[in-house]
PDB file of N, CA and C in Angstrom:
ATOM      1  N   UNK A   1       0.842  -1.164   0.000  1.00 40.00           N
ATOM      2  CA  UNK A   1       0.000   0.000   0.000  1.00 40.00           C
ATOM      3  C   UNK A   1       0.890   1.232   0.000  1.00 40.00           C
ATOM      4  N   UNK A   2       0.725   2.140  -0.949  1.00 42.00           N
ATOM      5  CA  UNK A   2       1.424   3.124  -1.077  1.00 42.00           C
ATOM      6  C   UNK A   2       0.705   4.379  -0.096  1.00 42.00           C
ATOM      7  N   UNK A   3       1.566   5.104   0.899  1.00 43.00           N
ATOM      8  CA  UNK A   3       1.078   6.583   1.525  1.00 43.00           C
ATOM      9  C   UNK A   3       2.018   7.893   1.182  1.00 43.00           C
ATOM     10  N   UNK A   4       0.711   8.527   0.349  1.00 43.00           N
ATOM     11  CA  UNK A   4       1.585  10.075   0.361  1.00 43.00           C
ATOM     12  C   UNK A   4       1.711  11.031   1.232  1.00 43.00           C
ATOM     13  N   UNK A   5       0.776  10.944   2.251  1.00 46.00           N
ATOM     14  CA  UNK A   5       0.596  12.052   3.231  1.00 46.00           C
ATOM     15  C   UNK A   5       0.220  11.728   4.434  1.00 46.00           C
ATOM     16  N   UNK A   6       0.358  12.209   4.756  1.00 45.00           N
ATOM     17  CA  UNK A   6       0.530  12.060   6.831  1.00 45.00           C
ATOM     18  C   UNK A   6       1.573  11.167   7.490  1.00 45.00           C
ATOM     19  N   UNK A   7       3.188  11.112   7.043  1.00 46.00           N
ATOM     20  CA  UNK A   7       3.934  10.722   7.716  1.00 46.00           C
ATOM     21  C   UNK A   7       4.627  12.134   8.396  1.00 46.00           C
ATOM     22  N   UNK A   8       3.842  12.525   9.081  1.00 46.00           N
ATOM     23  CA  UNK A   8       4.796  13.665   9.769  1.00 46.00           C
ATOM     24  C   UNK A   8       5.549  13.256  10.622  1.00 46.00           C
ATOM     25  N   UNK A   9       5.552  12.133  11.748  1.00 46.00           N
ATOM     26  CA  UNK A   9       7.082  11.226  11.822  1.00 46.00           C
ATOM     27  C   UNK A   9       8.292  11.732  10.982  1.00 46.00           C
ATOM     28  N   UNK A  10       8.295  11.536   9.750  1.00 51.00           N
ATOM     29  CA  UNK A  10       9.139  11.298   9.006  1.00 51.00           C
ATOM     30  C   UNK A  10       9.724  12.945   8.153  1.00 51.00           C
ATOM     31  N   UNK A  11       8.776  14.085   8.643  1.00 61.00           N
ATOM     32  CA  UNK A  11       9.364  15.004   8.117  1.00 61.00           C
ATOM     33  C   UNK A  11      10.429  15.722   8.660  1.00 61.00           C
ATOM     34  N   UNK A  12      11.114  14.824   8.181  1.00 75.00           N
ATOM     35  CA  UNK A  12      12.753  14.973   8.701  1.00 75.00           C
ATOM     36  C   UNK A  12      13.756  15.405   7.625  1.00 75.00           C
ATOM     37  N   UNK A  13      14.569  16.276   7.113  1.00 93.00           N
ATOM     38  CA  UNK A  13      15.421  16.010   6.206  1.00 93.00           C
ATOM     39  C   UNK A  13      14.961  16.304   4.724  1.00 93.00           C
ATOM     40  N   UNK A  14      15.298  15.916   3.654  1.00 95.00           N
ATOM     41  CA  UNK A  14      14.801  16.467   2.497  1.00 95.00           C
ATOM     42  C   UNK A  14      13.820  15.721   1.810  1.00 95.00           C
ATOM     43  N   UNK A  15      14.236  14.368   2.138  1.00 94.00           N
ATOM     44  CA  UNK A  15      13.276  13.243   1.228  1.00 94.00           C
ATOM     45  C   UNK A  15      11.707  13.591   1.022  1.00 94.00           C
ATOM     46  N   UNK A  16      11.025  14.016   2.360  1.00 91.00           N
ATOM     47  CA  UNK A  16       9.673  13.965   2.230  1.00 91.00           C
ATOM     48  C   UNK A  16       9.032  15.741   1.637  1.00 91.00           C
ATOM     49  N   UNK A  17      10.332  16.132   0.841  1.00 92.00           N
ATOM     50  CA  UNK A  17       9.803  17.658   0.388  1.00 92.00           C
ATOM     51  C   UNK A  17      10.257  17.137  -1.382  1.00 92.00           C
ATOM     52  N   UNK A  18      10.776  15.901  -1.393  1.00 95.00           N
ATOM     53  CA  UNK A  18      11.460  15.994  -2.733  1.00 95.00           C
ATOM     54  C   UNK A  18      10.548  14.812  -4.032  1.00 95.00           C
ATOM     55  N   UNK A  19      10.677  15.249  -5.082  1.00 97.00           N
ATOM     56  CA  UNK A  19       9.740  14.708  -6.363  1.00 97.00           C
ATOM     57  C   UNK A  19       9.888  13.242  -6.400  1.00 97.00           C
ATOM     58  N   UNK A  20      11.152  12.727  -6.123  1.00 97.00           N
ATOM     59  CA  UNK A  20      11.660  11.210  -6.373  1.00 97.00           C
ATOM     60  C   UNK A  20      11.362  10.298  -4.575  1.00 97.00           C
ATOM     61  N   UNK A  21      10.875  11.287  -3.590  1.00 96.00           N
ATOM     62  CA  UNK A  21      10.573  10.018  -2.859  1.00 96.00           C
ATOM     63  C   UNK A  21       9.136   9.300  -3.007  1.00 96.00           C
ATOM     64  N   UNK A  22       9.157   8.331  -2.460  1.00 96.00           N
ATOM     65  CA  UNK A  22       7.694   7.379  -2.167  1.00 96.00           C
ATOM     66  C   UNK A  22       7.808   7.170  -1.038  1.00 96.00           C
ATOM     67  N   UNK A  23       6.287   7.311  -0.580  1.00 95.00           N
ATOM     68  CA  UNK A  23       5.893   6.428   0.949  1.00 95.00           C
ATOM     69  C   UNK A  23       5.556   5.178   1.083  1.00 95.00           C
ATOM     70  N   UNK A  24       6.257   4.364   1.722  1.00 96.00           N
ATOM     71  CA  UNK A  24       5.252   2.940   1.684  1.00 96.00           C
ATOM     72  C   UNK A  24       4.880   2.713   2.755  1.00 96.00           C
ATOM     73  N   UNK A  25       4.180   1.903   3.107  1.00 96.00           N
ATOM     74  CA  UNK A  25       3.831   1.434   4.203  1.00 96.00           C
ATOM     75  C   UNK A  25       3.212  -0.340   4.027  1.00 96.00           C
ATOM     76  N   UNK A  26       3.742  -0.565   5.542  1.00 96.00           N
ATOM     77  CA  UNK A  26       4.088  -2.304   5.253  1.00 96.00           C
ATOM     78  C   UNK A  26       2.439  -2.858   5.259  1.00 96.00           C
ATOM     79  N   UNK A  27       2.263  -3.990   5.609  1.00 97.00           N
ATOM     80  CA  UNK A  27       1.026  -4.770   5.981  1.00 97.00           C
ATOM     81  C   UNK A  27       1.014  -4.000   7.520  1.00 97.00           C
ATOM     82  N   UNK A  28       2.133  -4.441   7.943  1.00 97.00           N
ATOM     83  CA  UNK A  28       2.219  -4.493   9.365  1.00 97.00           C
ATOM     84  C   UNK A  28       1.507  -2.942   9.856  1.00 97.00           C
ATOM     85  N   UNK A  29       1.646  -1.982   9.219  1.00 96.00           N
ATOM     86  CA  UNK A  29       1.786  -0.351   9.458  1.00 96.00           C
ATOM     87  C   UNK A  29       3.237   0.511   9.505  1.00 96.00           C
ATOM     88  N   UNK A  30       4.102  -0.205   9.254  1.00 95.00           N
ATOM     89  CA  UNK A  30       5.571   0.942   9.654  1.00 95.00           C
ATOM     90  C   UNK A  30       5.620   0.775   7.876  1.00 95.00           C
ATOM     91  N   UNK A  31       6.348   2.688   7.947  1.00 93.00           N
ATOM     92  CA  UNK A  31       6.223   3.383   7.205  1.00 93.00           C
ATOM     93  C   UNK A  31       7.766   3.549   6.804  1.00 93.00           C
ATOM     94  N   UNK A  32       8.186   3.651   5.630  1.00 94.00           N
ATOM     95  CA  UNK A  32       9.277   3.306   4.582  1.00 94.00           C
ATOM     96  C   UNK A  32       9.557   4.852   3.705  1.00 94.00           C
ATOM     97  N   UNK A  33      10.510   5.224   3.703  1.00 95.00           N
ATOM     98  CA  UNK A  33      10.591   6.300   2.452  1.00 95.00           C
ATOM     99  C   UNK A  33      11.478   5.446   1.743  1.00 95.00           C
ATOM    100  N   UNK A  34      11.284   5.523   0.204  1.00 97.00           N
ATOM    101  CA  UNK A  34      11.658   4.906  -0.745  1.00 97.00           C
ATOM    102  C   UNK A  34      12.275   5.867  -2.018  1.00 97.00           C
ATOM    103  N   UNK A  35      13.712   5.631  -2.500  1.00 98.00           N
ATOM    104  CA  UNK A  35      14.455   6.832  -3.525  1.00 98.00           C
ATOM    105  C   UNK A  35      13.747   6.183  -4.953  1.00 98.00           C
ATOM    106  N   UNK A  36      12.912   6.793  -5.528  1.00 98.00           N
ATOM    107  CA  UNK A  36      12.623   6.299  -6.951  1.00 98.00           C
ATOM    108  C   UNK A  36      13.799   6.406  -7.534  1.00 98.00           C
ATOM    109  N   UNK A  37      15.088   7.055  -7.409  1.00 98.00           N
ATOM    110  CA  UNK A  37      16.217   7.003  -8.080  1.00 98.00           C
ATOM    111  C   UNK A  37      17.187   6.225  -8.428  1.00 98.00           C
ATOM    112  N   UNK A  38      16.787   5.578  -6.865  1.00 98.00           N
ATOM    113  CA  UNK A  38      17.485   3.949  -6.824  1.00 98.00           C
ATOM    114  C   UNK A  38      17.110   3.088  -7.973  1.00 98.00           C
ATOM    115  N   UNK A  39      15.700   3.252  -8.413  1.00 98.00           N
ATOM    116  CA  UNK A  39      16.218   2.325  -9.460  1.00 98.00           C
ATOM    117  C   UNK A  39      16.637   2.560 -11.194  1.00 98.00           C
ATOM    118  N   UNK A  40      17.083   3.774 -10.757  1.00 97.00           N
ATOM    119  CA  UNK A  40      18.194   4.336 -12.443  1.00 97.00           C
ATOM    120  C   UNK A  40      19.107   4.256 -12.020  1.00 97.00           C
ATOM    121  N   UNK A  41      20.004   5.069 -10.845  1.00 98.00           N
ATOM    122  CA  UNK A  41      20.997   4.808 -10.580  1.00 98.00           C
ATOM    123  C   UNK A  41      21.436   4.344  -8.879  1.00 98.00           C
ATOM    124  N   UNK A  42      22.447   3.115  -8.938  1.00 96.00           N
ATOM    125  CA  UNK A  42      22.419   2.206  -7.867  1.00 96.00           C
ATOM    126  C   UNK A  42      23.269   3.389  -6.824  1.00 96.00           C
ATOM    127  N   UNK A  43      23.961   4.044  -7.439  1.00 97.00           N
ATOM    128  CA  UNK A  43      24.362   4.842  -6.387  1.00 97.00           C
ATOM    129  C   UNK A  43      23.707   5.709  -4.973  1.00 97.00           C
ATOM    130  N   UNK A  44      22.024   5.635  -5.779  1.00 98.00           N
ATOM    131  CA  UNK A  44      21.466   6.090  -4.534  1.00 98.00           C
ATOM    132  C   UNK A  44      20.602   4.873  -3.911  1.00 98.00           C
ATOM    133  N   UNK A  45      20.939   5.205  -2.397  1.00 97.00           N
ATOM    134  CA  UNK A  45      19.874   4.005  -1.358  1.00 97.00           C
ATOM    135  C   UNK A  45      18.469   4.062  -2.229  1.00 97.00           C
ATOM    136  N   UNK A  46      18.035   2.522  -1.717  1.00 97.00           N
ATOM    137  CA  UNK A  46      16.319   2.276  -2.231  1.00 97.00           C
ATOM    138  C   UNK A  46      15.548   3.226  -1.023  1.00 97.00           C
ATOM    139  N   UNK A  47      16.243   2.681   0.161  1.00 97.00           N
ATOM    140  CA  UNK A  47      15.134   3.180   1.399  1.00 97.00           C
ATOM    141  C   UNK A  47      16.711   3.728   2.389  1.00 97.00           C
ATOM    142  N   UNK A  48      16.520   5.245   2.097  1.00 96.00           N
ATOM    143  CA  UNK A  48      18.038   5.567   2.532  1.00 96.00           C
ATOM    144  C   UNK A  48      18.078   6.019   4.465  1.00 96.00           C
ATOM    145  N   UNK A  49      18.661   6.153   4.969  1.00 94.00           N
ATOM    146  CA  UNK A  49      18.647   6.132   6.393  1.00 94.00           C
ATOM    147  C   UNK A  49      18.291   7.534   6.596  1.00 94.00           C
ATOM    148  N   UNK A  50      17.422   8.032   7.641  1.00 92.00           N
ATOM    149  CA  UNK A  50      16.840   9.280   7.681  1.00 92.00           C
ATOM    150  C   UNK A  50      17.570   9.861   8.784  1.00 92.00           C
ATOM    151  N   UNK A  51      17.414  11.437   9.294  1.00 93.00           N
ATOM    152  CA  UNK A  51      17.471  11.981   8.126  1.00 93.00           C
ATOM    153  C   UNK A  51      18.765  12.267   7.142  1.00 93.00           C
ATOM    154  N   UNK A  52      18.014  12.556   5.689  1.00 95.00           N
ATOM    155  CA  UNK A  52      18.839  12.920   4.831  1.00 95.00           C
ATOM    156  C   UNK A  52      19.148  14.383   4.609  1.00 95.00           C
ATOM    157  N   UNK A  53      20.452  14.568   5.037  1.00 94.00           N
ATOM    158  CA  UNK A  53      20.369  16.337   4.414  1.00 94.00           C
ATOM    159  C   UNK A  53      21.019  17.005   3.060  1.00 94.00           C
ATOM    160  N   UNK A  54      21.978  16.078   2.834  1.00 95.00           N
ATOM    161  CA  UNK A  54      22.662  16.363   1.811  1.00 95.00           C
ATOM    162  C   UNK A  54      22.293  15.425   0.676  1.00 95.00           C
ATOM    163  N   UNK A  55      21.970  15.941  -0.576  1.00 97.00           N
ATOM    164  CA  UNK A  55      21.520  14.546  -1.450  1.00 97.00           C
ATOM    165  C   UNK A  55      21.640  15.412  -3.277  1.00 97.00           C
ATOM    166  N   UNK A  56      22.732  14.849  -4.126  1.00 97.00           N
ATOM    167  CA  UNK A  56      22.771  15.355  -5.445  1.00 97.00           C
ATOM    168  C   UNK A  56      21.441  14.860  -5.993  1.00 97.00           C
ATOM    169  N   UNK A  57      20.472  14.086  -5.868  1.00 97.00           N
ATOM    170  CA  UNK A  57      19.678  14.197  -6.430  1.00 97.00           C
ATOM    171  C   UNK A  57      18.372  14.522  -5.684  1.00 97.00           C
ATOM    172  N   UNK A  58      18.384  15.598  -4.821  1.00 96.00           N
ATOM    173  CA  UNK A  58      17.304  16.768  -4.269  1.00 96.00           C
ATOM    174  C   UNK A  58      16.605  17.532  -5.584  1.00 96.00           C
ATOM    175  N   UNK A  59      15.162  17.181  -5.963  1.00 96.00           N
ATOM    176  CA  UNK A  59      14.701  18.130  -6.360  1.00 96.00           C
ATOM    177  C   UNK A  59      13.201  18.797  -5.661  1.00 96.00           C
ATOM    178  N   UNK A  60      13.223  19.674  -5.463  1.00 94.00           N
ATOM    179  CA  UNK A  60      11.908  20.131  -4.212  1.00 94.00           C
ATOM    180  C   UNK A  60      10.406  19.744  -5.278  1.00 94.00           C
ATOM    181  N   UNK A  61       9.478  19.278  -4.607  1.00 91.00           N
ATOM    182  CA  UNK A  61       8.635  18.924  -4.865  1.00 91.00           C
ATOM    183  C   UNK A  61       7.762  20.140  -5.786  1.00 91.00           C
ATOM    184  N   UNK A  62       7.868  21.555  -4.694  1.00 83.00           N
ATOM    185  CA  UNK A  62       7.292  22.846  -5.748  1.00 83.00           C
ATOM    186  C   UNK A  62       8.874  23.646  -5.039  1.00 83.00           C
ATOM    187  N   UNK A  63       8.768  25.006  -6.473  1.00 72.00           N
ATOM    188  CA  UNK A  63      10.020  25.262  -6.641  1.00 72.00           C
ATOM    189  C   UNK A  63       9.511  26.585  -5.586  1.00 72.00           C
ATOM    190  N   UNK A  64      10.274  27.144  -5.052  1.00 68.00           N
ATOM    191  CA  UNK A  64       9.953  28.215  -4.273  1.00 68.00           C
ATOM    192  C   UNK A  64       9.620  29.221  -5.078  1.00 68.00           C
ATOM    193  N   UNK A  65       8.964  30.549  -4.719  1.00 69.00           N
ATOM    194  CA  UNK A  65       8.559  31.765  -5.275  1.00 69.00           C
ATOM    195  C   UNK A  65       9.807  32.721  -5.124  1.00 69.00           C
ATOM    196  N   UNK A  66      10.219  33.328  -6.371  1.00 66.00           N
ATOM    197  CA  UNK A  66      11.414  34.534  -6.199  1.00 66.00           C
ATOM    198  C   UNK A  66      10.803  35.459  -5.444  1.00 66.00           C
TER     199      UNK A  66
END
């Protein structure tokens, strides 16, 4: 089962502001952030250790206002 919203737990770091993560969540209920990037390039974690602050492939979900 895929969750987009309401892991505020998890708003930690950049992943849950950025275009390439996913939420999962198990049978059980515990909740997973997942790098869609991982699977183009292996260099980035599938489910990377939180939080993340530094990350070359950060892109913000909406771009800020000048």
């Amino acid at each position: 089962m895929e969750k987009t919203e309401g892991a505020g737990s998890l708003r930690n770091g950049l992943c849950p502001d950025c275009i390439h993560m996913r939420t999962i969540q198990s049978d059980r209920g515990s909740v997973f952030i997942l790098c869609q990037l991982s699977a183009k390039d292996p260099s980035f974690a599938k489910y990377p250790r939180l939080p993340v602050l530094i990350c070359r492939g950060y892109e913000p979900k909406s771009k800020p206002l000048a």
